[in-house]
Every structure is written in structure tokens, then in C-alpha cells.
Coordinates of C-alpha atoms in Angstrom, one line a residue:
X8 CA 0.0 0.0 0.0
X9 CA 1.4 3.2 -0.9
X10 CA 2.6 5.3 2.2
X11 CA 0.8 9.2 2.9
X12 CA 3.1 12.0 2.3
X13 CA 2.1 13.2 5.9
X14 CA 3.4 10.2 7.0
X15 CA 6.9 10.3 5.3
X16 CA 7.5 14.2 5.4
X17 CA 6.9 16.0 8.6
X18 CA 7.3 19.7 7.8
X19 CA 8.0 20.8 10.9
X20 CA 11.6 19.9 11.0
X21 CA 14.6 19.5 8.8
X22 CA 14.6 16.2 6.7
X23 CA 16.6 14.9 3.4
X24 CA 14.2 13.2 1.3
X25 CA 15.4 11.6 -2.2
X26 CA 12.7 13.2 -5.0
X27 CA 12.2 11.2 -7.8
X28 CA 10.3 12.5 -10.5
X29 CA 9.2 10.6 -14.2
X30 CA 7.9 12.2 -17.8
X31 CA 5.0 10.4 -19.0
X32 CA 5.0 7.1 -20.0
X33 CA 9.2 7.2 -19.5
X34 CA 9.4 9.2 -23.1
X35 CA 12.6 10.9 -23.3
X36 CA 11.2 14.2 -23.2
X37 CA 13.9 15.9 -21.2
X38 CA 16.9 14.4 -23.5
X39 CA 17.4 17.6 -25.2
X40 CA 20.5 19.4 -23.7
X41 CA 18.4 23.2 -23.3
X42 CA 16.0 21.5 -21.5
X43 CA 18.5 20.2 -19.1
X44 CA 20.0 23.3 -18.8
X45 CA 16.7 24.9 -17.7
X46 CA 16.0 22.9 -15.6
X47 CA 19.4 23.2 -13.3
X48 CA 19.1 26.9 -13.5
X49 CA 16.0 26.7 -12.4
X50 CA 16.8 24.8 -9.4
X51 CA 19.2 27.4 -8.4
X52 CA 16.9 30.2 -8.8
X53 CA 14.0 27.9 -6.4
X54 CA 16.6 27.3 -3.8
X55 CA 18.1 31.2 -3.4
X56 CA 14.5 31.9 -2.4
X57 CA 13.2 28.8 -0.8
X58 CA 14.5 27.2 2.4
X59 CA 15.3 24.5 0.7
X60 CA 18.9 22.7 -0.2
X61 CA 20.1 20.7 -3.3
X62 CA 22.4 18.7 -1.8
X63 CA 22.4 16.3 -5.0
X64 CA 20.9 15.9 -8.7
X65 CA 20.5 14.5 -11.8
X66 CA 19.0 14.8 -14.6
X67 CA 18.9 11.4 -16.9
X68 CA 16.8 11.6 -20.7
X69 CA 13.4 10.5 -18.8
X70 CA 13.6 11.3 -15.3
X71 CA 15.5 13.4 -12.6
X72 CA 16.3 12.4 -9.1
X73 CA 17.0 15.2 -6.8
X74 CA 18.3 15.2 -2.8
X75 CA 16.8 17.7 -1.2
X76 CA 16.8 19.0 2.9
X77 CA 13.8 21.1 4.0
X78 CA 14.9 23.7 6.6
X79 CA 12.0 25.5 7.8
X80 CA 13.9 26.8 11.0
X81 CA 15.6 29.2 8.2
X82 CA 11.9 30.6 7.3
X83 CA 11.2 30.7 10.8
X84 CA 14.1 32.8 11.5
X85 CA 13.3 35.8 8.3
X86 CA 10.9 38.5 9.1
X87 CA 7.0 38.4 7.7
X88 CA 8.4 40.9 5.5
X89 CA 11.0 38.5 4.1
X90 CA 8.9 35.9 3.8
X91 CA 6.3 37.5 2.2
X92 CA 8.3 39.4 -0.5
X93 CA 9.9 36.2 -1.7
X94 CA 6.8 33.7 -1.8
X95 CA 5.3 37.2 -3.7
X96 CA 8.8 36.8 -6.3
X97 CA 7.9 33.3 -6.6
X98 CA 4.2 33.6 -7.7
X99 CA 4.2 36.6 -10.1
X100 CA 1.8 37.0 -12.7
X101 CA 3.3 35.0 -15.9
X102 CA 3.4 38.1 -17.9
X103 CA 5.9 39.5 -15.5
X104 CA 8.2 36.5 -15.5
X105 CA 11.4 36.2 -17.3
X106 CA 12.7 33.3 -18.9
X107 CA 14.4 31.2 -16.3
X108 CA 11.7 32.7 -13.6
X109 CA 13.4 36.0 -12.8
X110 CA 11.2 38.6 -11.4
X111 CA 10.9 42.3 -11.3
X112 CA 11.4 43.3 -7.4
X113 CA 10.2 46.7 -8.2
X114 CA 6.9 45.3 -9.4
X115 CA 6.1 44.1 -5.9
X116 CA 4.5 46.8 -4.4
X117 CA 3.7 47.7 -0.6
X118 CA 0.2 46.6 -0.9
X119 CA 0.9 43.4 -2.0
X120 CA 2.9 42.5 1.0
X121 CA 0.9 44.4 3.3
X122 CA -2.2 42.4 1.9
X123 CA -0.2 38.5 3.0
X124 CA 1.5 40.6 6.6
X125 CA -1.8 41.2 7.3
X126 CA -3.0 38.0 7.6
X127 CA -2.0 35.5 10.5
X128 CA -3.2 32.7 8.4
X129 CA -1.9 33.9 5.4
X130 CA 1.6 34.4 6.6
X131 CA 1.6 31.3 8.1
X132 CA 1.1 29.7 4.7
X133 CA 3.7 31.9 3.1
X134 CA 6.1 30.4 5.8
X135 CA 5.0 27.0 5.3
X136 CA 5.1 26.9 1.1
X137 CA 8.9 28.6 1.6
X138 CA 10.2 25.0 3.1
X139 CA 7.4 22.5 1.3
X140 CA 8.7 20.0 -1.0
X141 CA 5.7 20.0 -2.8
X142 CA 5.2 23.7 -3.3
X143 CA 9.1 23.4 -4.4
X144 CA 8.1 20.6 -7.0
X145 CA 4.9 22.6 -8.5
X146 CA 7.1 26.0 -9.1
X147 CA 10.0 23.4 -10.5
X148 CA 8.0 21.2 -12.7
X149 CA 4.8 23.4 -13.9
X150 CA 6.9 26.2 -15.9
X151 CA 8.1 24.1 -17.7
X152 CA 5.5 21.5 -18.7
X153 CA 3.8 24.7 -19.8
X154 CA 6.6 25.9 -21.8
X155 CA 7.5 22.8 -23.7
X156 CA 4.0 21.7 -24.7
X157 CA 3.7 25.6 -26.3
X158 CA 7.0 24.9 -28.1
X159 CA 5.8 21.5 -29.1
X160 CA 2.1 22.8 -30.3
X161 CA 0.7 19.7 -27.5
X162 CA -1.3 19.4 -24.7
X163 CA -1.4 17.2 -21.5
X164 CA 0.9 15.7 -18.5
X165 CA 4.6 16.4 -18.8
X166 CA 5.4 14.6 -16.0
X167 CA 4.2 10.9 -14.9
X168 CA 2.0 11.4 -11.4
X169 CA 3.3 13.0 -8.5
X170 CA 7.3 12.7 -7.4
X171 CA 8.5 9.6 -5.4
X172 CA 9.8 11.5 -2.0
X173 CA 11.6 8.9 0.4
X174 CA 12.9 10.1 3.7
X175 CA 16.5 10.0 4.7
X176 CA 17.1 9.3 7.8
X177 CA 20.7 8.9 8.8
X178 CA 23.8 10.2 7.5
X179 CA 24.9 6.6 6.3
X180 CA 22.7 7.0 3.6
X181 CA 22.6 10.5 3.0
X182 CA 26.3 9.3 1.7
X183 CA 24.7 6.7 -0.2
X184 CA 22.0 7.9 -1.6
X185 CA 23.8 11.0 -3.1
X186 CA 26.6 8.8 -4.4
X187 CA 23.9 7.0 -6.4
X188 CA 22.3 10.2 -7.4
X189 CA 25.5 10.8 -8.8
X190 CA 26.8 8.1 -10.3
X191 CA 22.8 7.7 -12.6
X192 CA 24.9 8.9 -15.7
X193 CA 27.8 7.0 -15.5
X194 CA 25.7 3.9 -14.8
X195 CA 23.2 4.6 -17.4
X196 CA 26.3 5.5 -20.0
X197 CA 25.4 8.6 -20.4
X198 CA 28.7 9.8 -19.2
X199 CA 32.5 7.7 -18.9
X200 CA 33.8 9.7 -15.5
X201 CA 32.8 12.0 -12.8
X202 CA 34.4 14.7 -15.5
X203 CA 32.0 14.4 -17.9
X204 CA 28.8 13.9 -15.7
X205 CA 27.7 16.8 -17.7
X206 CA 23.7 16.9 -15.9
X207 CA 25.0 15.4 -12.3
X208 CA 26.0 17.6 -9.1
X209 CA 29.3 15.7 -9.0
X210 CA 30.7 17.7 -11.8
X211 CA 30.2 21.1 -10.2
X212 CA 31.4 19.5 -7.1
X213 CA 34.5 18.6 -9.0
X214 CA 35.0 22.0 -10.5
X215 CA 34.4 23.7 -7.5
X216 CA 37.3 21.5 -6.0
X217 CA 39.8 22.3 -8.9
X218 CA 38.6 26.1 -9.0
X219 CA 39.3 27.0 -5.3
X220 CA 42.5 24.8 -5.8
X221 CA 43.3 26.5 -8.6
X222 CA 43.1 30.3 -6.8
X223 CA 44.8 29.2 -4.1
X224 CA 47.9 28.0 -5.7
X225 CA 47.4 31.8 -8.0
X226 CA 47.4 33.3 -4.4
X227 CA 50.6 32.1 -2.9
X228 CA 49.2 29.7 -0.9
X229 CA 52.1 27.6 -2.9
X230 CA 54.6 28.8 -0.6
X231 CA 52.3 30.0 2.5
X232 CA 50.4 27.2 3.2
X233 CA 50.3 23.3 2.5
X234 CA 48.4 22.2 -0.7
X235 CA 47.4 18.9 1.2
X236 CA 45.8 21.2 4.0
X237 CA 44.0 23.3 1.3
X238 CA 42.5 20.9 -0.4
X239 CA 41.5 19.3 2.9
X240 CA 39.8 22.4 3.8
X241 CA 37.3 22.7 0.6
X242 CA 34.5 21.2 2.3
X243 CA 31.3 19.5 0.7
X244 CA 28.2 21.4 0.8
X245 CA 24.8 21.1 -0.9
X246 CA 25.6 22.1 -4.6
X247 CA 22.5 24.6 -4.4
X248 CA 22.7 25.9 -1.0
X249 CA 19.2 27.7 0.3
X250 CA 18.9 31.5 0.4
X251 CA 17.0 31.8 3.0
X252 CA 19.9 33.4 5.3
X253 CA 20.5 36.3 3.0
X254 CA 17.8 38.5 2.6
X255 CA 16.3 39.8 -0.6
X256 CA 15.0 43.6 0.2
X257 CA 17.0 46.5 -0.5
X258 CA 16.0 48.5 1.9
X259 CA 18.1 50.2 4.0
X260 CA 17.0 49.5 7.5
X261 CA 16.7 45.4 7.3
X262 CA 18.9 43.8 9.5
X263 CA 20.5 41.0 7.8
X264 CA 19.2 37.6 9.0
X265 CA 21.7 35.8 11.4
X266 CA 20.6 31.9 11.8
X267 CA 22.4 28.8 12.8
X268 CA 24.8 27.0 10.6
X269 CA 23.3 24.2 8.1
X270 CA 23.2 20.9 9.4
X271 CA 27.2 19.3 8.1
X272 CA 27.0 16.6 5.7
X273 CA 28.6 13.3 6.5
X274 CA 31.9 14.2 4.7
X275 CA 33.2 16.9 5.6
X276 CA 35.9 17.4 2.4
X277 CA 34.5 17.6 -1.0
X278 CA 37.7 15.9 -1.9
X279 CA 36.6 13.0 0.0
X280 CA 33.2 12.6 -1.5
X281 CA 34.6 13.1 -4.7
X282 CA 37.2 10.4 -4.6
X283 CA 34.2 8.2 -2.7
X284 CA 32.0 8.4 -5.7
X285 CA 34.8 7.7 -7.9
X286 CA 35.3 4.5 -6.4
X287 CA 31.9 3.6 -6.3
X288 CA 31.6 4.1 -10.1
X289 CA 34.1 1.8 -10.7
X290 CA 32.3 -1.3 -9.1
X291 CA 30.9 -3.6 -11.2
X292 CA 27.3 -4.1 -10.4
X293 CA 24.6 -6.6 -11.9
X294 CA 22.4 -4.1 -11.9
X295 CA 23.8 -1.7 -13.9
X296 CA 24.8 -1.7 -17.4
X297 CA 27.6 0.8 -17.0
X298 CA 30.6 1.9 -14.9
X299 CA 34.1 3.6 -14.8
X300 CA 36.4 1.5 -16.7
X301 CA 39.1 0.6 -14.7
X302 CA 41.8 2.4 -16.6
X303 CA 40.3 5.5 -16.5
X304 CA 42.1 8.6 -14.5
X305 CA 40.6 9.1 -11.1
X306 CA 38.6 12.3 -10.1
X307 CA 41.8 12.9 -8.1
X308 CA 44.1 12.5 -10.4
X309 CA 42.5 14.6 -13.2
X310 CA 42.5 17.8 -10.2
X311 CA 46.2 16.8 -9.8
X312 CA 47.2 17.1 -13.3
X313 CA 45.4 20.6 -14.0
X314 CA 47.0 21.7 -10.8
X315 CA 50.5 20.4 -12.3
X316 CA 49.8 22.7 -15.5
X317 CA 48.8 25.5 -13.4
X318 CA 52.3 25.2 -11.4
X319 CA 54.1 24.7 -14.6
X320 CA 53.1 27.9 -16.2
X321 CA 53.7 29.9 -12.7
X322 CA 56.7 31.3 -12.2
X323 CA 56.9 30.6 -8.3
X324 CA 60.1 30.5 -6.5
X325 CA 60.4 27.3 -5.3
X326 CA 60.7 24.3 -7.7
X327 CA 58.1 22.8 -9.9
X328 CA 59.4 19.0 -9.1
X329 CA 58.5 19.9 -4.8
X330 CA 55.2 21.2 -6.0
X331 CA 54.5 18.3 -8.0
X332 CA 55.9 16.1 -5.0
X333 CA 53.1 17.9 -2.3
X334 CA 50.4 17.6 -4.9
X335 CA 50.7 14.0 -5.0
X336 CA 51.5 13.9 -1.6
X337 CA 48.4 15.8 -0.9
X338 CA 45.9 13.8 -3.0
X339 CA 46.8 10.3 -1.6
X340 CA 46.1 11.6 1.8
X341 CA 42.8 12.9 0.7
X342 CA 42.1 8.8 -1.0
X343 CA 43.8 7.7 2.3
X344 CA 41.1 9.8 4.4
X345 CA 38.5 7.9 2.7
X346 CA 39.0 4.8 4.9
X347 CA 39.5 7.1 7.7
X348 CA 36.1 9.3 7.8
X349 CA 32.9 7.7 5.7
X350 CA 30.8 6.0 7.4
X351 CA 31.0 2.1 8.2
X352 CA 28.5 1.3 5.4
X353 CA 30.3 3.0 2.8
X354 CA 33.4 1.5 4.0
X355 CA 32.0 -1.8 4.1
X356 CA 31.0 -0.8 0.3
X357 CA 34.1 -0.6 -1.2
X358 CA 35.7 -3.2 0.5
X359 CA 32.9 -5.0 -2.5
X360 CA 30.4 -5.8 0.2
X361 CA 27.0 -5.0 -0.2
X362 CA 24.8 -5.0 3.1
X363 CA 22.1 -2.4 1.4
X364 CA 20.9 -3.8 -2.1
X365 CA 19.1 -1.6 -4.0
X366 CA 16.1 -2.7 -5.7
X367 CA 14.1 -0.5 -8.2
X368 CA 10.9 -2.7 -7.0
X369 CA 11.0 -1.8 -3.5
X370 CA 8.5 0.1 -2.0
X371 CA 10.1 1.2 0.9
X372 CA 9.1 5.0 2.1
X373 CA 12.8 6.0 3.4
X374 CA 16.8 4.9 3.6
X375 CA 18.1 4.3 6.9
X376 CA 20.0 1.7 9.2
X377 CA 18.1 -0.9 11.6
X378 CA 18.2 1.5 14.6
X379 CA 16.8 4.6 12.5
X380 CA 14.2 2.4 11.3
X381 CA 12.9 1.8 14.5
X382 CA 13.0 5.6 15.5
X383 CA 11.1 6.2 12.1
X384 CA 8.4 3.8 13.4
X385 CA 8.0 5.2 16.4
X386 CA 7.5 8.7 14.9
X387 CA 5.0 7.5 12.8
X388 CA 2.8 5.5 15.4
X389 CA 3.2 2.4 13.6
X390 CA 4.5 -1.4 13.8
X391 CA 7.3 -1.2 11.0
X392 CA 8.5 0.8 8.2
X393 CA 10.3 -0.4 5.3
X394 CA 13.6 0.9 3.7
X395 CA 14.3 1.4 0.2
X396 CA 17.5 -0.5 0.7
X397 CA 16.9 -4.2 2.0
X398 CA 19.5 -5.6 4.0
X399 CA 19.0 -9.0 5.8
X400 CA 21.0 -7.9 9.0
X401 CA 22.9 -4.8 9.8
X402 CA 26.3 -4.1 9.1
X403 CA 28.9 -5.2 11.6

């Protein structure tokens, strides 16, 4: 029986929940590459204004799988003002949008949000549809459908039903989950490597490593500071942080917003997670028609050779061969941290053993270990609930 969205999504608190969404029928009607394009620019425009991260994605010809964490103590924390004004920039008349769903701040008058501040009920909507998943999915996937049947002269459903929205509820498989999110090209063969995982988060995760590498090596930090302790320091973060904490009005007298930190992933250096899902991509796996071939450069090893050109065409005072020496030196202690800091399912994964099978017929509601299961029934007043993963016994 299929399980209430009430029941897996309690919007109340901050949750990670795996959103899987199908076109109609499974037709490839999202293969073409400006469609694609749209539809990760539009995710970074949703999550600036919604309290809402992207911690992972893909985009594959039929379907798109998206890791997302709901922080509605972010909303909480923003003024009625705030709040109002962006769910106002959200829902602008369609004549007034822009392409990719920019809007026109100046066309937001006073009386609009002093209609919504007005309201205790209202607001309290506003605040709620800021951090909803589903709210996030209608402003994601409706645009578009629109859009693309115009261009297409058709009518109808774009998408297939409402999205799949499984809960994740430990940082085991958080890891997990968005190393499968990120690997769906390279398994479909779609892509060869992490490099060319053109529609995946892992390839702006990648150049985001080898950009901030490359500016501090163009910095100094060469001779300052220890490349092995800089790349160290890059740290993995949802590639579409929310924007909740920065506040949209231009006005003069509006305090900045000052709220906690976000919640730390279960890697703490991109580096890491990188080299992680590199590994993972190499397995060979029944289930999947594609991987990394085996002599294929690493993630890591592709980062150390740009970062080799960079020093070549330096002119730095000390000498190329010791740079070269502490960039090697500095990504084998970012592979050997691997062992050292995932988690003891991951671990347990690339040592080739898999205690969590995946298994595109389950109907589980949410990913977690035996002891978060338990805590998830609990929560939800009930005998059992089932995992997406099935694992016969927990991991030693």
C-alpha cells in the first residue's frame, strides 16, 4: 500500500528526502541538452528563495532524481516581510516572468505584502510553502510543462503522477543515496567519468574542487600554506545551498538575517566525497549496465594534473618537481582519508560488500540503518516501516 506523504514528510523539522520524478510514460522528453540546462538553472533560482537545499541531482533523458533538505527553522528565522516578499517573487503573474523565472522586485508593491503581513493565516502559509517540498516541486516542474508543450504545439501531462519522495534518515545513507544520485549517468552510460557527468551535481562538485584549488595555488598559498591542508579544507556542501539566510529587500533599515549553521554533511571534504564516488563508479554491479572502466584517470588525479599545468606555467620561487611532489602527496592523503572518515556502510561498500541492495521494485518510504528504522516507526505511530535498501542484517 502506498505510504501518505504526511506520514513520510513531517514539515515541521529538517529532513533529506530523495525526490524522484518521471515524464510520462518514461518518453525521453527531457533528452534535449536546453532543456537540461533549464532545468538546473531553475533549481538554483527555487533554492536562493526557498528554504530549501540541493544537496544532490540528476537529470537522466526521462527522469530526474533530486536530494533535497527542508529547513524550515531558516523561514522561521526571516521577518514576515521576508517571507512574504519572496513567496510574492515566486508567484508573479506569468506576464511578468522572465525566462528562467526572474522577477521584477520593483513590481512588488507595498500593498501586495501588506495584503499576505496582514494575515495571520496567510503568513503562516507563506512560511510553510517557503520550506514545502511540494510547493518546491509545483514552481520546479509546472513552468516548464507549460513551456514545452507551447514549443511543441501539444497538450497534456509532462510529468508521470506526483514525485517519489523517500525520507533520509541517517547520515549513512545520505552518503549513499547521493553517491547514487551521482553516479545515474555513469551507470546509465550517459557519461564515462565524474568529468563528464555533464547533468550530475558531482561535476560542479569537481569543479568547485579544482577552481578553489586552482586560486589558491594563483594566491601564494604555494609557498604560504600546505596544498594537502587546502584541499583538505574545501568542504562538501549542498551544490544549491538555500537562500534563506540572505535577505532579498534592499532597503536600508533590514537587518540581515543571522541563523544557525546548516546541518554538516557526512563528509566533511569535497575531496573526500569526490574520490568516494569515484570508487563507487568503478564497481561492477549486476544491476547496472555501465561503470568507470578501470583504466580511467581518477577524479583525483584529473585535479592533480590541472593543478600540475597550473604550477608549470607559474613562475613561483620554489621548484616545480617539490610542487609536484606535495600535490601527490596531498591527494593520496585525501584517498587515504577515505578509509578514515565515511561512514562504516560506505566503507563496508568498497571493500565490495553489499549489506544495502538496491532494488528498483522496493516500495520502501525511506533509507536508513536498523536502529533509525525503529526511531522512524515510532515517529510515525506504527508497527514497521520499510527501507528502500533491503538488508537482511545490519552491518557489523
Amino acid at each position: 500500500m502506498t505510504t501518505r506523504r504526511c506520514d513520510i514528510v513531517d514539515p515541521s523539522v529538517s529532513g533529506v528526502y530523495h525526490c524522484i520524478s518521471r515524464c510520462v510514460r518514461r518518453f525521453s522528453l527531457i533528452d534535449n541538452w536546453s532543456r537540461r540546462r533549464w532545468l538546473v538553472q531553475r533549481l538554483e533560482f527555487l533554492s536562493h528563495h526557498f528554504g530549501i537545499d540541493v544537496i544532490s541531482f540528476a537529470i537522466m533523458r526521462n527522469h530526474m532524481h533530486l536530494l533535497l533538505r527542508s529547513r524550515p527553522e531558516l523561514i522561521a528565522a526571516m521577518s514576515d516581510r521576508e517571507a512574504a516578499f519572496r513567496w510574492k517573487s515566486l508567484l508573479q503573474p506569468r506576464a511578468r516572468r522572465s525566462r528562467f523565472g526572474d522577477v521584477d522586485s520593483n513590481a512588488i508593491c507595498e500593498k501586495d505584502l501588506a495584503s499576505i503581513i496582514c494575515s495571520p493565516a496567510r503568513i503562516a502559509k507563506v512560511r510553510a510553502d517557503l520550506s514545502d517540498l511540494g510547493f518546491f516541486h509545483r514552481l520546479l516542474k509546472e513552468p516548464c510543462a507549460r513551456m514545452w508543450n507551447r514549443e511543441e504545439e501539444a497538450t497534456g501531462h509532462l510529468w508521470e503522477g506526483r514525485y517519489k519522495s523517500p525520507r533520509v534518515l541517517d547520515d549513512e545513507m545520505l552518503l549513499s543515496v547521493s553517491a547514487y544520485i551521482d553516479l545515474n549517468e555513469i551507470h546509465a552510460g550517459a557519461a564515462l567519468g565524474i568529468d563528464s557527468s555533464r547533468w550530475s551535481s558531482v561535476r560542479l562538485q569537481w569543479q568547485r574542487l579544482l577552481d578553489a584549488a586552482r586560486v589558491q595555488l594563483s594566491t601564494g598559498a604555494n609557498e604560504s600554506i600546505a596544498i594537502e591542508d587546502v584541499l583538505s579544507a574545501i568542504t562538501w556542501e549542498p551544490v544549491f545551498p538555500s537562500g534563506a539566510n540572505i535577505t532579498l529587500l534592499q532597503d536600508a533599515d533590514v537587518v540581515p538575517l543571522r541563523v544557525a549553521n546548516p546541518p554538516p554533511l557526512p563528509v566533511r571534504s569535497i575531496a573526500t566525497y569526490v574520490d568516494f564516488v569515484d570508487r563507487m563508479g568503478r564497481r561492477t554491479r549486476s544491476d547496472k549496465a555501465c561503470r568507470i572502466q578501470p583504466d580511467a584517470p581518477r577524479a583525483l588525479a584529473l585535479l592533480l594534473n590541472g593543478l600540475e599545468r597550473l604550477v608549470a606555467r607559474s613562475g613561483t620561487r620554489q621548484s616545480i618537481a617539490e610542487l609536484k611532489e606535495r600535490l601527490r602527496t596531498a591527494v593520496h592523503r585525501v584517498e587515504r582519508s577515505v578509509e578514515s572518515s565515511i561512514c562504516e556502510i560506505a566503507r563496508a561498500t568498497l571493500d565490495g560488500v553489499d549489506p544495502w541492495l538496491w532494488s528498483e521494485r522496493a516500495r520502501g518510504s525511506c533509507y536508513g540503518l536498523h536502529s533509525a528504522l525503529q526511531l522512524e516507526s515510532t515517529r510515525r505511530g506504527c508497527a514497521r516501516v520499510s527501507s528502500v535498501f533491503s538488508a537482511p542484517s545490519p552491518p557489523s
